[in-house]
PDB file of C-alpha atoms in Angstrom:
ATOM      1  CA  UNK A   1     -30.490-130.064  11.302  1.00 46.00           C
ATOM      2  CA  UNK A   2     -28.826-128.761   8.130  1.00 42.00           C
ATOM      3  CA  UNK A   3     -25.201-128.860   7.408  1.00 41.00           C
ATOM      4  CA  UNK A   4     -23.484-125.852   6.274  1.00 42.00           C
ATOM      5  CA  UNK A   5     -21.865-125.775   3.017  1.00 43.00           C
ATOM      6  CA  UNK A   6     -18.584-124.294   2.627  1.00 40.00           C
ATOM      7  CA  UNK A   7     -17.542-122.642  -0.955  1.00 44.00           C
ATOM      8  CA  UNK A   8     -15.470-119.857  -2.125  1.00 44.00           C
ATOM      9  CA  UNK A   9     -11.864-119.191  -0.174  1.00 40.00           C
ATOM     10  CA  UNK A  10     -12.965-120.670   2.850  1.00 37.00           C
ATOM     11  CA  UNK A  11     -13.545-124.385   1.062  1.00 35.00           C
ATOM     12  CA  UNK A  12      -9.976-123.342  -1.110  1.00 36.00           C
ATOM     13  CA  UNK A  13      -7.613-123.047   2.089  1.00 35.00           C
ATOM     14  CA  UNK A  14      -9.493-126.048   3.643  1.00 32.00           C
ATOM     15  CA  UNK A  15      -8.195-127.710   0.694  1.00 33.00           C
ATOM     16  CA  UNK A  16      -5.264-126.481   0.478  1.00 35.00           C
ATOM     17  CA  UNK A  17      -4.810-127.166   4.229  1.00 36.00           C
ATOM     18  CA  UNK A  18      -5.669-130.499   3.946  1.00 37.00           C
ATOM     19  CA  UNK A  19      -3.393-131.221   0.784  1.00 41.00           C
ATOM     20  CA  UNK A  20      -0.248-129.952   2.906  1.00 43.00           C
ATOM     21  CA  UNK A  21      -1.321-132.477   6.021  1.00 45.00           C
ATOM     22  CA  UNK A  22      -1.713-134.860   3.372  1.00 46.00           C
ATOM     23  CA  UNK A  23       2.070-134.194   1.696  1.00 50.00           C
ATOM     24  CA  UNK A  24       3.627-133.690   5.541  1.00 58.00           C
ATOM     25  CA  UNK A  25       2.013-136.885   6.745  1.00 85.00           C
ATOM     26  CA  UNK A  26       3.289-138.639   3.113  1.00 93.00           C
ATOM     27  CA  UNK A  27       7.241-137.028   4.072  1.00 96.00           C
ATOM     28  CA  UNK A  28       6.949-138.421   7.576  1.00 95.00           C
ATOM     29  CA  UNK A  29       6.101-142.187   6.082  1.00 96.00           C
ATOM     30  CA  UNK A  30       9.063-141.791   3.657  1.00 97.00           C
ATOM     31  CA  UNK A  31      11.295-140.181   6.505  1.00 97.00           C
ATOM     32  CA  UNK A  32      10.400-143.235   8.591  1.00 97.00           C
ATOM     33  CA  UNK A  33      10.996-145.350   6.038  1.00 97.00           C
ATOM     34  CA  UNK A  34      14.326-144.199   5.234  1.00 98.00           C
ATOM     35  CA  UNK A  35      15.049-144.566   9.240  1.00 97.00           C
ATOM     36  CA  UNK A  36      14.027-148.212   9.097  1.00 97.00           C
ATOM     37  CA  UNK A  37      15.401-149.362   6.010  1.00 97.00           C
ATOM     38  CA  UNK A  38      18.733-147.564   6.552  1.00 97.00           C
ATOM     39  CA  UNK A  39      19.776-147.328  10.434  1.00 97.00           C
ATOM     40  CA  UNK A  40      20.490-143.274   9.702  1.00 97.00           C
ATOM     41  CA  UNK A  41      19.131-141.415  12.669  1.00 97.00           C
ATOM     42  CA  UNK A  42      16.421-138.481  12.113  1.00 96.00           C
ATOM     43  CA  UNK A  43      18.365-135.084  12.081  1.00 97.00           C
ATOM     44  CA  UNK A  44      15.703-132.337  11.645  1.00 96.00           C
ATOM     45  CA  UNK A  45      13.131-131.172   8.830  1.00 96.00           C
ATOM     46  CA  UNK A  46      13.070-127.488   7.341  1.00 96.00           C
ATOM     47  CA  UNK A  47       9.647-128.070   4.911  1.00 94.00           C
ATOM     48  CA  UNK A  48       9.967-130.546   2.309  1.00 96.00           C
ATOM     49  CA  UNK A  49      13.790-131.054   3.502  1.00 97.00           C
ATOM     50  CA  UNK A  50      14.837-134.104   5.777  1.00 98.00           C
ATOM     51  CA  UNK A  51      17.811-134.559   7.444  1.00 98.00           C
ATOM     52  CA  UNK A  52      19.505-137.935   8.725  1.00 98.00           C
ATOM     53  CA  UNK A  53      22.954-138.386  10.528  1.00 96.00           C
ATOM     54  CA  UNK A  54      24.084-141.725   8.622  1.00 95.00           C
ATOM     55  CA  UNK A  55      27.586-142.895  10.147  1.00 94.00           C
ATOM     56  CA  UNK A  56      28.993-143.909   6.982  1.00 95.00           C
ATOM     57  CA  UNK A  57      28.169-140.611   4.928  1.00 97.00           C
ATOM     58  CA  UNK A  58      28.774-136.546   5.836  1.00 96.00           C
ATOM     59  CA  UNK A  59      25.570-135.497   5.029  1.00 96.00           C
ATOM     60  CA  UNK A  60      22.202-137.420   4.301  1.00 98.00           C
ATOM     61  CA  UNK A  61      18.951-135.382   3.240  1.00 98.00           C
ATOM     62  CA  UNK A  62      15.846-136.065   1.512  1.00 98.00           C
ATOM     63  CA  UNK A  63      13.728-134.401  -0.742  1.00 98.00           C
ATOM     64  CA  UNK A  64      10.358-135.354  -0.480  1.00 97.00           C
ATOM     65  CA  UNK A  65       8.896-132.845  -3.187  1.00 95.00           C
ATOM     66  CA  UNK A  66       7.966-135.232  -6.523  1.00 91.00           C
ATOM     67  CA  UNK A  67      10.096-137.078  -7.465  1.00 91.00           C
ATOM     68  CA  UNK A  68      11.102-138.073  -4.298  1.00 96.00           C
ATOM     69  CA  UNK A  69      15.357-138.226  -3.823  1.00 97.00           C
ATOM     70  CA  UNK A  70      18.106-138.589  -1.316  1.00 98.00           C
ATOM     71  CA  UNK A  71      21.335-136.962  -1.450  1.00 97.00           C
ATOM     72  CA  UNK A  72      24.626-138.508  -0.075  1.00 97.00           C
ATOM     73  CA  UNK A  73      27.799-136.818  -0.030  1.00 97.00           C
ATOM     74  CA  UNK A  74      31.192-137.124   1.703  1.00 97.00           C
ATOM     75  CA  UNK A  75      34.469-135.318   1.983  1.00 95.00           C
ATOM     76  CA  UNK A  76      36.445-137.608   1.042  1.00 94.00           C
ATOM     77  CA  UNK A  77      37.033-138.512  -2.400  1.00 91.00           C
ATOM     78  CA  UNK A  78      37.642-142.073  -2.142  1.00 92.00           C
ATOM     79  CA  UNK A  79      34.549-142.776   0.496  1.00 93.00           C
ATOM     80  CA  UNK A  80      34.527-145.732   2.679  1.00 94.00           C
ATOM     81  CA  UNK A  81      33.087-149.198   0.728  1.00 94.00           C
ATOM     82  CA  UNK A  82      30.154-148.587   3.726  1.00 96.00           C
ATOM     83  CA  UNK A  83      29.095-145.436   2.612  1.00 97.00           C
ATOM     84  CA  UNK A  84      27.902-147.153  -0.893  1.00 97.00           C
ATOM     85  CA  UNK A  85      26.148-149.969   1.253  1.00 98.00           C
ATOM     86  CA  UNK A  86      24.418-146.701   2.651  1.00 98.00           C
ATOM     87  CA  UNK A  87      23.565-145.533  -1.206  1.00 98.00           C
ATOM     88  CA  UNK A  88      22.071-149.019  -1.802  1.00 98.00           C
ATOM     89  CA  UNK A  89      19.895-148.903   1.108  1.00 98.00           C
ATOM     90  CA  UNK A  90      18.863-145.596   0.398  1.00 98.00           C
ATOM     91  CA  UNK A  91      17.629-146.824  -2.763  1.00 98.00           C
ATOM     92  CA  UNK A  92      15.428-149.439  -1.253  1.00 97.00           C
ATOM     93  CA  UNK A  93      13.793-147.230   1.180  1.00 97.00           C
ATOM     94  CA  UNK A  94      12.759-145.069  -1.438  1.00 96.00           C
ATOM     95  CA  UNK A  95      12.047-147.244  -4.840  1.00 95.00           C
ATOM     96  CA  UNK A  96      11.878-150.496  -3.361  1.00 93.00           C
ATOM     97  CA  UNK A  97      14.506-153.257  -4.770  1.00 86.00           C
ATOM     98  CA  UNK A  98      17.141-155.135  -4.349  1.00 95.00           C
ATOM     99  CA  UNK A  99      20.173-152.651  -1.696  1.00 97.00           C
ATOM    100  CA  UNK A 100      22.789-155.049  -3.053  1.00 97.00           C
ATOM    101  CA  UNK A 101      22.209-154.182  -6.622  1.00 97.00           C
ATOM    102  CA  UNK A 102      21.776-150.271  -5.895  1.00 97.00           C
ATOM    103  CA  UNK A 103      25.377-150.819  -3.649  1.00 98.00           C
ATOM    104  CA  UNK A 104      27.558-152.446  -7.029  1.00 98.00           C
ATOM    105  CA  UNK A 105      25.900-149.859  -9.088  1.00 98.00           C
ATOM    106  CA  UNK A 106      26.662-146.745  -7.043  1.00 98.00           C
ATOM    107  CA  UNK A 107      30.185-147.990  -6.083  1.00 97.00           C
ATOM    108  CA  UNK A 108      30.538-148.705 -10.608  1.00 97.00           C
ATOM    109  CA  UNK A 109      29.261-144.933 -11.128  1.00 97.00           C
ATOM    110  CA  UNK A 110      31.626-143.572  -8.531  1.00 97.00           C
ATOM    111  CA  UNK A 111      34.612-145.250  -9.246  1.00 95.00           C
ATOM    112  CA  UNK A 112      33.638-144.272 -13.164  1.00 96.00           C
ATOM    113  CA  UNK A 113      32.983-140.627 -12.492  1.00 96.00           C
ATOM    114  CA  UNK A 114      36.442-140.101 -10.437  1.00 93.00           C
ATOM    115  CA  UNK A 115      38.254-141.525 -13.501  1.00 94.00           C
ATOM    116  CA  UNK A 116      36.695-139.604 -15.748  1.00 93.00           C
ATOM    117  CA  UNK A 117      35.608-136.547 -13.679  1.00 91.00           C
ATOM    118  CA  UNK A 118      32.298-136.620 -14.935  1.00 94.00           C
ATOM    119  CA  UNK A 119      29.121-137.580 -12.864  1.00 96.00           C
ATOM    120  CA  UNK A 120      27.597-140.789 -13.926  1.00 97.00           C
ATOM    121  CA  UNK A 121      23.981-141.911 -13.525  1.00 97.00           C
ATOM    122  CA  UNK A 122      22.384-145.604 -13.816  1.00 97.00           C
ATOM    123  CA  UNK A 123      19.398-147.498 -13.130  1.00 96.00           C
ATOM    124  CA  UNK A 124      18.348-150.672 -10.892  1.00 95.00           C
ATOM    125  CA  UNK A 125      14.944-152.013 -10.378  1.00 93.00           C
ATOM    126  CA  UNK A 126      12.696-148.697 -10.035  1.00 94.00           C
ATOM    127  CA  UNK A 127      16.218-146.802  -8.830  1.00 96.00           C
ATOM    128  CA  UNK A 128      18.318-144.212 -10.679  1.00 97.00           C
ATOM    129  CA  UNK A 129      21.398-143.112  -9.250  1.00 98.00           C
ATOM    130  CA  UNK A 130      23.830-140.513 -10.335  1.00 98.00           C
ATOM    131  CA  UNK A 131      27.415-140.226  -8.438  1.00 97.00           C
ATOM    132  CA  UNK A 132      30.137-138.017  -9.069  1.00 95.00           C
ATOM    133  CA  UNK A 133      33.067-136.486  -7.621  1.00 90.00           C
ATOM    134  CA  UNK A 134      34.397-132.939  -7.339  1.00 86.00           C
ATOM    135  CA  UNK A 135      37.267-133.305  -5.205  1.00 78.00           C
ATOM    136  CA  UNK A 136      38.004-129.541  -4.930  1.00 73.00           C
ATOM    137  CA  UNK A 137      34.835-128.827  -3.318  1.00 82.00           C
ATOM    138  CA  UNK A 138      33.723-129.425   0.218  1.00 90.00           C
ATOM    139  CA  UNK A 139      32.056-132.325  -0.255  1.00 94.00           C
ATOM    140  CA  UNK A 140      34.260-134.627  -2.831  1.00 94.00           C
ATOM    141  CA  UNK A 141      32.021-137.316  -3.485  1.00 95.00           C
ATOM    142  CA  UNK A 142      28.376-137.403  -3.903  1.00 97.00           C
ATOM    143  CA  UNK A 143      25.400-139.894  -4.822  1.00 97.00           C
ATOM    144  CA  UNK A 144      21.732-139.027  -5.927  1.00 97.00           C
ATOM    145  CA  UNK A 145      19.030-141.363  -5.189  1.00 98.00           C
ATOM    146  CA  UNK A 146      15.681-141.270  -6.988  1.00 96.00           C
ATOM    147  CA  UNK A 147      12.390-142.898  -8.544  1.00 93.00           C
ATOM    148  CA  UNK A 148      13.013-143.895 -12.040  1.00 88.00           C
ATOM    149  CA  UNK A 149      10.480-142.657 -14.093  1.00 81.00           C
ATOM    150  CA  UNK A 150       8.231-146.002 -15.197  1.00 73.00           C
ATOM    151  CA  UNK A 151       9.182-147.187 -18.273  1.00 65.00           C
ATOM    152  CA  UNK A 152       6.164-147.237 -21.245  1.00 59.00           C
ATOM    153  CA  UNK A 153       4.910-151.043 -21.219  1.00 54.00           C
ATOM    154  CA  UNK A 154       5.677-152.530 -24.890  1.00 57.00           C
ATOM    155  CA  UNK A 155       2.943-153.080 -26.950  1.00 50.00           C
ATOM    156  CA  UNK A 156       3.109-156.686 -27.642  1.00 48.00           C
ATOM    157  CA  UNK A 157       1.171-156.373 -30.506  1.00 49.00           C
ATOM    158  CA  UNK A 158       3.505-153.991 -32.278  1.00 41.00           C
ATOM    159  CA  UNK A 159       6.901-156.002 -30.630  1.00 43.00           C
ATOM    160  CA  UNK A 160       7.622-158.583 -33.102  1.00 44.00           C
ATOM    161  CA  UNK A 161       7.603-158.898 -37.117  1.00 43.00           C
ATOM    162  CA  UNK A 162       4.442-158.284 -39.061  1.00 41.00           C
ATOM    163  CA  UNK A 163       3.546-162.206 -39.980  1.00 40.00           C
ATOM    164  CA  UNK A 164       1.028-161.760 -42.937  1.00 39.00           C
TER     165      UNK A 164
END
């Protein structure tokens, strides 16, 4: 018994159908993840769009188009300390690492950006994290989680002195 080969559109939307299974079941793992790691509860999904209800923030989604990110934001300008415990958590559901660290570091960035009124943005472990604070609009204070990009390994070669 022969097999049939598929080519032309038929094989391209079999691909294509297979790539989107692929990136739903990926979101899903993330989303599940992000449940685990952080205690927020699974709100709904609209595509590549999840979102969480997270007691200690007003709104929780994540992005799971590349590069991956989660987006925290509250009314208030001066969020509760637990809401940056949230942030840290965040960060280790989606680049691995130390929550503690990602917690100082967000709470440092927001306290920064509402004296300045500037956002400011960071990095710990694999995790970059950008707060700011716009207290005239409906959401005051917000925090964006993502995947650093790696850094390029040093060539230890070139590193040190040239010792002729």
């Amino acid at each position: 018994m022969t097999r049939p080969v598929l080519t032309g559109p038929v094989a391209a939307a079999l691909l294509l159908l297979a790539g989107g299974v692929a990136r739903a079941d990926a979101c899903d793992a993330l989303a599940g993840r992000v449940v685990t790691t952080t205690g927020a509860a699974l709100a709904g999904r609209a595509g590549a769009t999840v979102a969480f209800g997270a007691a200690d923030a007003d709104l929780m989604l994540l992005d799971c188009r590349a590069p991956a990110r989660i987006v925290l934001r509250w009314r208030s300008a001066a969020p509760d300390p637990r809401g940056f415990v949230l942030v840290g958590l965040a960060a280790r559901a989606l680049a691995g690492g130390r929550a503690g660290e990602a917690e100082a570091l967000a709470l440092a960035l927001h306290r920064t950006a509402a004296a300045s009124g500037a956002a400011e943005a960071g990095r710990t472990g694999a995790a970059e994290i950008r707060c700011g604070s716009r207290p005239a609009e409906p959401f005051a204070t917000a925090c964006l989680v993502h995947r650093a990009p790696l850094r390029p390994a040093r060539n230890r070669l070139s590193a040190g002195s040239d010792r002729r």
